[in-house]
Amino acid sequence: MDSPPLPPPILIIEAVEKQFRRGTETLHILQGIDLQVRRGEFVALMGPSGSGKTTLLNLIGGLDRPSRGRVAIDDQRIDQLSDRRLAAWRARHVGFVFQLYNLLPVLTADRNVELPLLLTSLNKARRRQQVALALRVVGLTDRARHYPRQLSGGEQQRVGIARAIVTDPTLLLCDEPTGDLDRKSGDDILDLLQALNRDHGKTIIMVTHDPHASARATRTIYLNKGQLSATAVA
Amino acid sequence: MLRHTLNWLAQTGSVTRLSLETIIERKGACATSVFGIAGVVAVFVAVLSIAQGFRHVMTRSGDPTKAIILRSGSDTEMMSFFSGPESRLIADAPGVAHSAAGPLASRELFVVINLPKRSTGTDANVPLRGVSPNAFEVHDRLRIQQGRPFVPGRNEVIVGIGAAREFVGLDLGASIRVGRNDWTIVGLFTAEGGLAESEIWTDATMLQSAYQRGNSYQTVVVKLTSPQVFPAFQHALENDPRFQVKALLQTDYYIDQSRTVYNLITGLGTLIAALMAVGAVFGALNTMYTAVAARTREIATLRALGFGSSPVVVSILLESLLLALLGGLLGSAIAYWVFDGFRAATMNWQSFSQVAFAFRVTPSLLIQGILCATLIGLIGGLLPALRAARLPVARALREL
Ligand SMILES: Nc1ncnc2c1ncn2[C@@H]1O[C@H](COP(=O)(O)OP(=O)(O)OP(=O)(O)O)[C@@H](O)[C@H]1O
Ligand SMILES: [Mg+2]
């Protein structure tokens, strides 16, 4: 029996290094990272604290540039783009989900979700449609007019996810999305991410410390001492 | 390109709306900044309105159909001197208007007397001017408001309403001591807001004898047949070999006279305002730094979502400008309501006597005040805005 042909990689990372300066010493956080992620994958990225998971995710999401090496998404190199082009690229290609949600407290849930759409050419009516759709996907239609402080942590994170998917980005990048939630709400979020991956075909890369969370992914990779591996290093 | 610009404007618009919506949550710091700037603008406008008021009185005093003649080499009437015959020759110069009684020329002398001020009780100088009997025809803006004109040959004076307001004892029917005698105040007069309102007038001949001036004068004021004859009038007088005089249009004379005080007050006002403005700039800086710090996370989040850095800069500048404008408007309003028309008196350094005037908050001063506020807002917003723009997104996100 033939297995269906594998979809092409959507993310290709080659020989990526990242160094930081701290005073006079240089920290070699990432040392020769190679990684390919295919369309439709749900990758969990694990590793000890301080191993550079967030740093790697930032390079993939175009929030920072590698010291050396190449990062390409959908056949486009992003490691050389200027700040302005990177910002425009982020707006079209990535959705971020943060550990602490990062919602704007002065905006209601629906206006938070609308933010990335302000960077598109959609008119108000179309934006409203998209926002309603995203809120329905995360199951928060009835909380659209609530402010973040009126929502529980789990609900806030769902608003965060709605904001990340509202522009239908190429990649969904989540940095410890359940890190600040209790088990129950965390499981709800993981259910949601899994559904987005399985039913909507979203490509997701998720940083987590929690084996319970990584179990939901289609693949888990480990970062340790600046290197990636397919198995956890004891 | 157009698309790019529209997109940029849309981004700036939404980021600015976001920051303005958070003003309520930062109302304490914002109010401090607004009131600080309002204070600067109020003081700035108030002090300059003094200079405006002073200049207004001085220019009001001038009339282009009148000329004042001084001995050449004297800048003020204090230093000028004419003998009786000289003053008569001046009055006969071509271009002087005539009435049935002769040329419309007032030969005048001028002394200062000391009187206590109503406000402080301390003595200050009041000009006492002796004028010709036909002075009311020459100084045709003078109006007797109460009482009657002085009668030549009697120890009588009339008092300008500005002087009457400023000094103790200058009431109708009261008397003042001039030389060795008491002179009666028989009238109060107005001069359409001009400098004469700060003076006391009497008959020149009486004043000459009270001060042992003999038959001498200090100035001659003439009414010309029209403003156009002045050049010819001036030429005739200044080239007359019988005396050394200079003729000035009354308008020019008063502007000259007010220049020192005007420049002094304007300079002082600008200096005070500049010092206060430095303080206000720091206030605005602090407000905007606090605003930026409080919003580091939000700004970083917006940038992560793909918002550019220049819309963030512009939104912070706009917010700072808006607060400054509010302050500017408030300060101008305060200056206008409190100081416009506020009465005061100051030294006229040319005659070393008091000039009564009212503060004038003119529209151009209000505009200057608001411009000053705008400048403070721009400077106060610029550094915080640039700091927000330079913030590397990845670093800002991990500082939360
Ligand atoms: N901008 C920076 N400047 C200097 N050092 C940095 C910078 N960003 C990250 N680091 C350092 O790089 C290392 C890796 O940080 P990173 O946040 O990527 O780790 P992490 O795996 O996400 O850790 P955690 O699980 O605690 O979130 C840390 O030692 C951190 O202090
Ligand atoms: Mg991390």
XYZ file of C-alpha atoms and ligand atoms in Angstrom:
666
model
C 0.000 0.000 0.000
C 1.363 3.389 -1.010
C 1.429 6.063 1.655
C 0.280 9.457 0.331
C 3.200 11.676 -0.786
C 4.490 13.827 2.070
C 3.624 17.523 1.780
C 6.643 19.756 1.139
C 8.350 21.462 4.103
C 6.800 24.790 5.003
C 9.690 25.732 7.307
C 13.342 25.073 6.587
C 16.027 26.016 9.086
C 19.662 25.415 8.136
C 22.768 25.809 10.272
C 21.210 28.464 12.434
C 23.285 29.940 15.223
C 22.295 32.585 17.694
C 24.553 34.414 20.058
C 23.814 37.037 22.643
C 26.191 39.495 24.208
C 26.023 39.827 27.922
C 28.613 42.342 29.010
C 31.941 41.058 27.721
C 30.965 37.407 27.331
C 29.179 35.905 24.344
C 26.419 33.388 24.978
C 26.118 30.709 22.299
C 22.460 29.852 22.724
C 21.761 28.082 19.416
C 24.640 26.216 17.761
C 23.923 24.719 14.367
C 20.184 24.116 14.285
C 18.689 22.225 11.319
C 14.954 21.694 11.176
C 12.219 21.072 8.645
C 8.524 21.265 9.407
C 5.894 20.143 6.899
C 2.537 21.698 6.236
C -0.041 20.340 8.652
C 2.418 19.261 11.329
C 1.902 19.998 15.035
C 5.400 20.163 16.484
C 6.101 20.354 20.206
C 9.425 21.929 21.161
C 10.718 20.907 24.570
C 13.862 21.469 26.541
C 15.205 22.722 29.848
C 14.620 26.266 30.916
C 17.131 28.598 29.328
C 17.930 26.174 26.513
C 16.805 28.663 23.877
C 13.292 27.511 22.955
C 11.837 31.001 22.926
C 14.892 32.241 21.067
C 14.351 29.639 18.336
C 10.629 30.376 18.125
C 11.425 34.100 17.748
C 13.738 33.337 14.827
C 11.024 31.259 13.146
C 8.455 34.002 13.728
C 10.663 36.796 12.452
C 10.853 38.592 15.783
C 14.627 38.307 15.729
C 17.351 37.396 13.237
C 19.875 34.524 13.509
C 23.564 35.311 13.956
C 24.295 32.787 11.234
C 22.324 30.369 9.046
C 19.115 30.448 7.045
C 15.442 30.542 7.968
C 12.920 30.082 5.145
C 9.171 29.863 5.354
C 7.100 28.998 2.308
C 10.258 29.324 0.199
C 10.969 32.822 1.456
C 14.167 33.629 3.315
C 13.370 35.838 6.305
C 16.748 35.921 8.036
C 17.940 38.924 6.020
C 14.815 41.066 5.953
C 14.838 44.622 7.318
C 12.805 45.397 10.429
C 10.081 47.013 8.381
C 9.787 44.113 5.944
C 9.876 41.622 8.804
C 6.973 43.408 10.469
C 4.936 43.279 7.279
C 5.915 39.635 6.815
C 4.828 38.728 10.355
C 1.469 40.356 9.802
C 0.755 38.041 6.848
C 2.453 34.805 7.781
C 2.535 34.115 11.519
C 0.135 34.053 14.410
C 1.630 34.261 17.903
C 0.121 32.790 21.038
C 1.837 34.001 24.213
C 2.110 32.400 27.617
C 0.627 35.507 29.264
C -1.902 36.091 26.444
C -0.712 39.680 25.793
C -4.178 41.049 25.156
C -4.629 44.811 25.172
C -6.563 45.518 28.386
C -8.364 48.571 26.973
C -9.915 46.605 24.130
C -12.809 44.165 24.236
C -12.215 40.592 23.090
C -13.485 41.194 19.565
C -11.361 44.314 19.107
C -8.311 42.430 20.351
C -9.000 39.772 17.768
C -9.475 42.467 15.119
C -5.997 43.993 15.674
C -4.054 41.937 13.062
C -6.808 42.642 10.532
C -6.111 46.371 10.835
C -2.917 45.607 8.939
C -4.817 44.108 6.023
C -6.869 45.880 3.375
C -10.133 44.321 4.566
C -13.008 46.715 5.108
C -14.863 46.938 8.379
C -17.653 44.533 7.435
C -15.217 41.876 6.259
C -13.137 42.330 9.385
C -16.203 41.833 11.535
C -17.016 38.630 9.699
C -13.513 37.272 10.191
C -13.522 38.204 13.883
C -16.869 36.495 14.402
C -15.581 33.394 12.651
C -12.396 33.255 14.730
C -14.340 33.747 17.967
C -16.714 30.965 16.950
C -13.798 28.606 16.284
C -12.473 29.203 19.814
C -15.996 29.055 21.277
C -16.176 32.596 22.638
C -18.929 34.120 20.516
C -20.871 35.191 23.600
C -17.875 36.881 25.224
C -17.033 39.125 22.275
C -17.861 42.372 24.104
C -16.020 41.457 27.293
C -12.781 43.065 28.367
C -9.804 40.801 29.144
C -10.139 41.462 32.890
C -13.672 40.070 32.754
C -12.417 36.766 31.335
C -10.741 33.769 32.987
C -7.178 32.831 32.054
C -8.371 30.051 29.781
C -10.826 32.362 28.052
C -8.177 35.027 27.614
C -5.900 32.467 26.008
C -8.699 31.498 23.656
C -9.034 35.157 22.656
C -5.261 35.065 22.097
C -5.655 32.055 19.815
C -8.521 33.701 17.937
C -6.266 36.731 17.369
C -3.494 34.430 16.118
C -5.684 32.622 13.583
C -7.889 35.495 12.408
C -5.621 36.338 9.454
C -5.282 32.647 8.537
C -1.471 32.690 8.857
C 0.956 30.133 7.438
C 2.295 29.235 10.878
C 0.890 29.273 14.382
C 3.632 29.790 16.975
C 2.761 29.150 20.616
C 5.179 29.792 23.482
C 4.000 27.777 26.499
C 0.338 28.505 25.758
C -0.777 26.478 28.782
C 2.094 27.537 31.040
C -0.083 29.858 33.100
C -3.266 27.773 33.189
C -4.618 25.067 35.467
C -4.914 21.521 34.157
C -8.566 21.822 33.062
C -8.202 25.089 31.127
C -4.873 23.890 29.778
C -6.524 20.771 28.415
C -9.228 22.895 26.765
C -6.556 24.972 25.054
C -4.724 21.860 23.909
C -8.023 20.432 22.573
C -8.493 23.629 20.648
C -4.973 23.622 19.190
C -5.337 19.978 18.261
C -8.631 20.683 16.519
C -7.093 23.605 14.637
C -4.333 21.291 13.473
C -6.493 18.293 12.636
C -9.671 19.923 11.315
C -8.336 23.179 9.881
C -4.935 21.936 8.747
C -3.035 24.551 10.745
C 0.724 24.111 11.028
C 1.627 24.654 14.680
C 4.897 24.892 16.561
C 4.406 24.886 20.305
C 7.004 25.359 23.028
C 6.108 23.501 26.198
C 7.551 22.060 29.367
C 4.624 19.750 29.862
C 4.812 16.128 28.525
C 1.039 16.088 28.805
C 0.921 18.896 26.252
C 3.573 17.514 23.930
C 1.591 14.255 23.776
C -0.998 16.140 21.708
C 1.543 17.027 19.039
C 2.256 14.971 15.932
C 5.977 15.246 16.626
C 8.147 16.354 19.532
C 11.662 17.750 19.239
C 14.078 18.564 22.030
C 16.466 21.442 22.416
C 19.450 21.005 24.690
C 22.797 22.771 24.922
C 22.124 24.609 21.701
C 21.320 21.487 19.650
C 18.102 19.853 18.465
C 17.407 16.152 18.807
C 14.452 13.836 18.226
C 14.669 12.329 21.678
C 14.949 13.784 25.130
C 18.466 13.870 26.514
C 18.543 12.522 30.024
C 3.199 53.814 -2.939
C -0.264 55.242 -2.283
C -1.306 51.890 -0.895
C 1.747 51.941 1.327
C 0.898 55.417 2.619
C -2.734 54.540 3.243
C -1.696 51.454 5.120
C 0.728 53.478 7.201
C -1.953 56.062 7.982
C -4.396 53.340 8.967
C -1.827 51.765 11.279
C -0.968 55.112 12.822
C -4.645 55.864 13.259
C -5.405 52.662 15.090
C -2.305 52.768 17.292
C -3.050 56.387 18.186
C -6.641 55.537 19.027
C -5.368 52.800 21.297
C -3.016 55.109 23.152
C -5.644 57.806 23.512
C -8.071 55.267 24.927
C -5.577 54.502 27.678
C -5.290 58.146 28.754
C -8.171 57.676 31.194
C -6.197 54.946 32.919
C -3.197 57.224 33.213
C -5.177 60.328 34.096
C -2.974 61.343 37.030
C 0.255 61.636 35.065
C -1.553 63.158 32.084
C -3.253 65.784 34.235
C 0.101 66.730 35.785
C 1.535 67.252 32.346
C -1.493 69.213 31.103
C -1.535 71.513 34.137
C 2.232 71.998 34.009
C 2.014 73.180 30.440
C -1.090 75.255 31.198
C 0.901 77.034 33.923
C 3.737 77.884 31.574
C 1.392 79.169 28.909
C -0.664 81.201 31.389
C 2.436 82.906 32.776
C 3.906 83.424 29.315
C 0.733 84.974 27.939
C 0.107 87.021 31.097
C 3.565 88.560 31.152
C 3.507 89.349 27.462
C 0.044 90.835 27.842
C 1.626 93.389 30.163
C 3.937 94.458 27.363
C 1.029 94.509 24.929
C -1.078 96.590 27.283
C 1.741 99.016 27.841
C 2.440 99.379 24.144
C -1.268 99.774 23.493
C -1.461 102.782 25.803
C 1.611 104.282 24.206
C 0.406 103.853 20.632
C -3.091 104.961 21.582
C -1.528 108.161 22.819
C -0.194 108.990 19.399
C -2.086 110.822 16.691
C -0.591 111.245 13.200
C -2.004 114.768 12.865
C 0.056 115.898 15.827
C 3.722 116.627 16.107
C 5.888 117.090 19.140
C 8.896 119.394 18.992
C 11.911 118.876 21.268
C 15.260 120.591 21.466
C 17.593 118.603 19.245
C 19.806 116.218 21.183
C 17.126 115.459 23.756
C 15.444 112.082 23.571
C 12.698 112.847 26.042
C 10.768 115.924 27.056
C 12.500 115.729 30.443
C 15.715 116.887 28.805
C 14.237 119.389 26.391
C 14.161 123.172 26.855
C 12.801 126.218 24.967
C 12.629 129.869 25.863
C 9.261 131.580 25.557
C 10.167 133.421 22.288
C 11.552 130.230 20.726
C 8.351 128.384 21.530
C 6.342 131.142 19.846
C 8.412 130.900 16.656
C 7.878 127.141 16.588
C 4.122 127.610 16.857
C 4.220 129.847 13.780
C 5.884 127.187 11.567
C 4.130 126.307 8.273
C 1.687 123.406 8.377
C 0.313 124.130 11.857
C -3.483 124.308 11.936
C -5.073 127.543 13.114
C -8.217 128.484 14.967
C -9.655 131.995 15.342
C -7.401 132.468 18.388
C -4.188 131.614 16.492
C -2.000 128.531 15.846
C -3.112 125.232 17.414
C 0.053 124.806 19.438
C 0.331 123.910 23.084
C 3.552 125.042 24.759
C 4.166 122.682 27.605
C 6.366 122.045 30.576
C 6.551 119.105 32.762
C 7.434 118.321 36.372
C 6.934 115.260 38.504
C 5.350 115.234 41.920
C 5.250 112.500 44.530
C 2.014 110.884 45.619
C 1.261 107.648 47.503
C -0.103 104.787 45.427
C -3.474 103.384 46.395
C -2.251 99.808 46.012
C 0.913 99.912 48.120
C 0.811 103.213 49.933
C 4.348 103.953 48.769
C 5.192 107.178 46.969
C 5.588 107.210 43.217
C 6.073 109.879 40.603
C 3.117 111.469 38.838
C 3.674 113.779 35.853
C 2.263 117.232 36.293
C 2.030 118.925 32.916
C 1.518 122.598 32.272
C -0.254 123.321 28.989
C -1.413 126.335 27.000
C -4.975 127.650 27.394
C -5.866 126.248 23.950
C -4.543 122.762 24.876
C -8.018 121.239 24.580
C -8.156 122.222 20.936
C -4.717 120.734 20.264
C -5.270 117.598 22.348
C -8.655 117.005 20.823
C -9.034 113.507 22.248
C -9.266 114.849 25.757
C -12.709 114.762 27.349
C -13.687 116.099 30.711
C -15.420 113.182 32.383
C -16.362 114.874 35.633
C -16.096 118.478 36.777
C -14.741 121.147 34.441
C -11.489 122.281 32.788
C -9.038 124.323 34.853
C -9.293 128.072 34.512
C -6.008 129.663 33.372
C -4.468 131.845 36.046
C -5.898 129.876 38.961
C -4.321 127.167 41.132
C -6.450 124.481 39.558
C -5.616 121.125 38.037
C -7.424 118.376 36.189
C -6.510 114.707 36.672
C -6.416 111.853 34.176
C -8.648 108.958 35.195
C -5.697 106.518 35.166
C -3.821 108.678 37.664
C -6.981 109.156 39.718
C -7.350 105.387 39.962
C -3.698 104.798 40.878
C -3.017 107.468 43.478
C -4.397 108.424 46.861
C -6.082 111.783 47.115
C -6.653 112.499 43.429
C -10.392 112.904 43.848
C -12.595 115.549 42.360
C -12.814 118.530 44.731
C -9.744 117.462 46.734
C -6.532 119.440 46.619
C -2.915 118.569 46.134
C 0.233 120.342 47.182
C 2.196 121.827 44.298
C 5.252 123.843 45.256
C 4.175 125.881 48.280
C 0.431 126.002 47.634
C -2.566 123.682 47.585
C -4.159 123.338 44.152
C -7.730 122.210 43.690
C -8.767 119.272 41.508
C -11.588 120.688 39.429
C -12.005 117.952 36.817
C -11.246 114.369 35.783
C -10.462 113.659 32.141
C -10.140 110.782 29.685
C -7.850 110.628 26.647
C -9.171 107.566 24.804
C -6.898 105.346 26.874
C -3.781 107.340 26.021
C -0.810 108.204 28.154
C -2.309 111.560 29.205
C -4.737 109.649 31.423
C -1.819 108.941 33.748
C -1.035 112.652 34.150
C -2.197 115.766 35.960
C -2.653 118.878 33.830
C -2.691 122.529 34.680
C -2.045 125.978 33.231
C 1.568 126.260 32.007
C 1.966 129.831 33.274
C 0.911 128.836 36.804
C 3.303 125.911 36.769
C 6.204 128.090 35.556
C 5.812 130.398 38.522
C 5.229 127.598 41.044
C 8.498 125.994 40.006
C 10.425 129.188 39.227
C 10.875 128.200 35.628
C 10.607 131.766 34.328
C 9.220 131.970 30.811
C 10.494 128.594 29.645
C 8.952 125.469 28.176
C 10.081 121.948 27.387
C 8.004 120.932 24.404
C 5.587 122.294 21.885
C 2.759 120.087 20.662
C 1.076 121.235 17.465
C -1.905 120.087 15.476
C -1.071 119.870 11.785
C -3.470 120.746 8.993
C -3.049 117.125 7.843
C -0.613 114.227 8.377
C 0.776 114.821 4.863
C 2.247 118.223 5.724
C 4.540 116.735 8.370
C 7.649 116.280 6.149
C 7.502 119.902 5.045
C 6.811 121.055 8.599
C 9.718 119.034 9.911
C 12.053 120.276 7.177
C 11.163 123.913 7.809
C 11.728 123.640 11.563
C 14.844 121.546 11.559
C 16.555 123.816 9.037
C 15.571 127.050 10.735
C 18.838 128.746 11.826
C 17.127 130.470 14.776
C 16.943 127.320 16.895
C 18.045 123.680 17.090
C 14.961 121.518 17.318
C 13.694 118.187 16.172
C 10.116 117.414 15.228
C 8.530 113.996 15.632
C 5.115 112.697 14.730
C 3.363 112.001 17.992
C 2.817 108.345 16.981
C 6.546 107.790 16.432
C 7.418 109.621 19.604
C 5.295 107.369 21.796
C 6.448 104.155 20.160
C 10.004 105.349 20.761
C 9.180 106.100 24.352
C 7.655 102.678 24.964
C 10.424 100.682 23.341
C 12.613 100.213 26.411
C 9.814 99.123 28.682
C 8.229 96.975 25.981
C 11.490 95.175 25.282
C 12.234 94.823 28.969
C 8.883 93.254 29.813
C 8.876 91.067 26.713
C 12.403 89.864 27.427
C 11.658 89.213 31.057
C 8.428 87.421 30.213
C 10.117 85.230 27.645
C 12.883 84.414 30.096
C 10.489 83.444 32.878
C 8.405 81.397 30.449
C 11.518 79.703 29.060
C 12.642 78.683 32.551
C 9.205 77.342 33.364
C 9.063 75.635 29.973
C 12.168 73.650 30.818
C 10.332 72.359 33.874
C 7.258 71.575 31.793
C 9.339 69.720 29.220
C 10.622 67.465 31.988
C 7.049 66.994 33.186
C 5.932 66.025 29.704
C 8.975 63.782 29.250
C 8.188 62.039 32.484
C 4.549 61.570 31.555
C 5.406 60.120 28.185
C 8.215 57.916 29.526
C 5.787 56.544 32.082
C 3.221 56.033 29.354
C 5.744 54.212 27.191
C 7.016 52.108 30.078
C 3.490 51.181 31.087
C 2.794 50.180 27.523
C 6.063 48.404 26.716
C 4.230 45.123 26.657
C 1.408 46.442 24.504
C 3.778 48.137 22.114
C 5.869 44.962 21.848
C 2.734 42.907 21.270
C 1.545 45.235 18.521
C 4.972 45.114 16.921
C 4.957 41.294 17.123
C 1.580 41.297 15.366
C 3.196 43.263 12.540
C 2.573 46.910 13.376
C 5.464 49.098 12.230
C 7.610 51.170 14.561
C 6.928 54.552 12.979
C 3.182 54.392 13.668
C 4.130 53.796 17.300
C 6.452 56.822 17.284
C 3.856 59.015 15.662
C 1.129 57.881 18.021
C 3.241 58.742 21.056
C 4.113 62.135 19.577
C 0.477 62.782 18.763
C -0.566 61.909 22.276
C 2.074 64.190 23.730
C 1.000 66.961 21.360
C -2.621 66.481 22.266
C -1.882 66.767 25.988
C 0.259 69.839 25.286
C -2.484 71.437 23.220
C -4.978 70.827 25.999
C -2.515 72.480 28.373
C -1.979 75.343 25.941
C -5.697 75.974 25.534
C -6.274 75.772 29.273
C -3.367 78.131 29.976
C -4.540 80.600 27.348
C -8.071 80.494 28.711
C -6.788 81.131 32.228
C -4.594 83.992 31.027
C -7.510 85.467 29.126
C -10.093 85.210 31.895
C -7.791 86.292 34.688
C -5.509 88.842 33.088
C -7.198 90.433 30.095
C -8.171 93.946 31.181
C -6.379 93.560 34.514
C -5.351 97.068 35.522
C -1.836 97.981 36.495
C 0.660 100.784 36.410
C 4.305 100.744 35.606
C 7.197 103.067 35.429
C 7.667 104.825 32.147
C 11.450 104.881 32.154
C 11.605 107.821 29.783
C 9.732 110.179 32.070
C 10.365 108.297 35.322
C 6.714 108.426 36.158
C 3.830 106.024 36.356
C 1.839 104.868 33.342
C -1.542 103.311 33.998
C -2.581 100.556 31.615
C -4.546 97.338 31.328
C -3.123 93.895 30.436
C -4.013 93.001 26.888
C -4.314 89.321 26.007
C -4.393 89.654 22.230
C -5.248 86.835 19.784
C -1.645 86.772 18.587
C -0.472 86.231 22.171
C -2.892 83.322 22.538
C -1.502 81.795 19.359
C 2.041 82.287 20.638
C 1.074 80.597 23.897
C -0.378 77.603 22.086
C 2.682 77.382 19.836
C 4.853 77.375 22.934
C 2.772 74.508 24.350
C 3.097 72.607 21.081
C 6.849 72.939 21.225
C 6.939 71.623 24.790
C 4.751 68.691 23.746
C 6.948 67.842 20.772
C 10.160 67.897 22.780
C 8.570 65.994 25.655
C 7.223 63.293 23.362
C 10.178 62.830 21.049
C 12.640 60.978 23.278
C 10.075 58.553 24.720
C 8.752 57.904 21.218
C 12.211 57.135 19.860
C 12.892 54.893 22.814
C 9.715 52.949 22.104
C 10.671 52.636 18.452
C 14.173 51.338 19.175
C 12.952 48.686 21.581
C 13.854 45.310 20.035
C 10.616 43.338 19.958
C 12.062 40.023 21.129
C 13.770 41.678 24.091
C 10.710 43.734 25.017
C 8.519 40.636 24.985
C 10.752 38.793 27.447
C 10.886 41.752 29.851
C 7.249 41.263 30.749
N 18.132 39.462 24.152
C 18.890 38.672 24.926
N 20.050 39.125 25.435
C 20.824 38.344 26.208
N 20.517 37.107 26.547
C 19.375 36.573 26.083
C 18.501 37.326 25.252
N 17.439 36.562 24.945
C 17.665 35.375 25.548
N 18.799 35.385 26.229
C 19.358 34.261 26.983
O 19.317 33.111 26.165
C 19.025 31.986 26.927
C 17.848 31.243 26.310
O 16.675 32.021 26.509
P 15.249 31.515 26.027
O 14.246 32.477 26.531
O 15.286 31.259 24.595
O 15.128 30.156 26.819
P 13.861 29.223 26.968
O 14.287 27.876 26.555
O 12.701 29.804 26.284
O 13.632 29.252 28.548
P 12.269 29.137 29.351
O 11.885 27.720 29.311
O 12.641 29.581 30.734
O 11.298 30.025 28.695
C 18.766 32.441 28.333
O 19.942 32.199 29.112
C 18.527 33.910 28.187
O 18.976 34.584 29.336
Mg 10.854 30.584 26.858
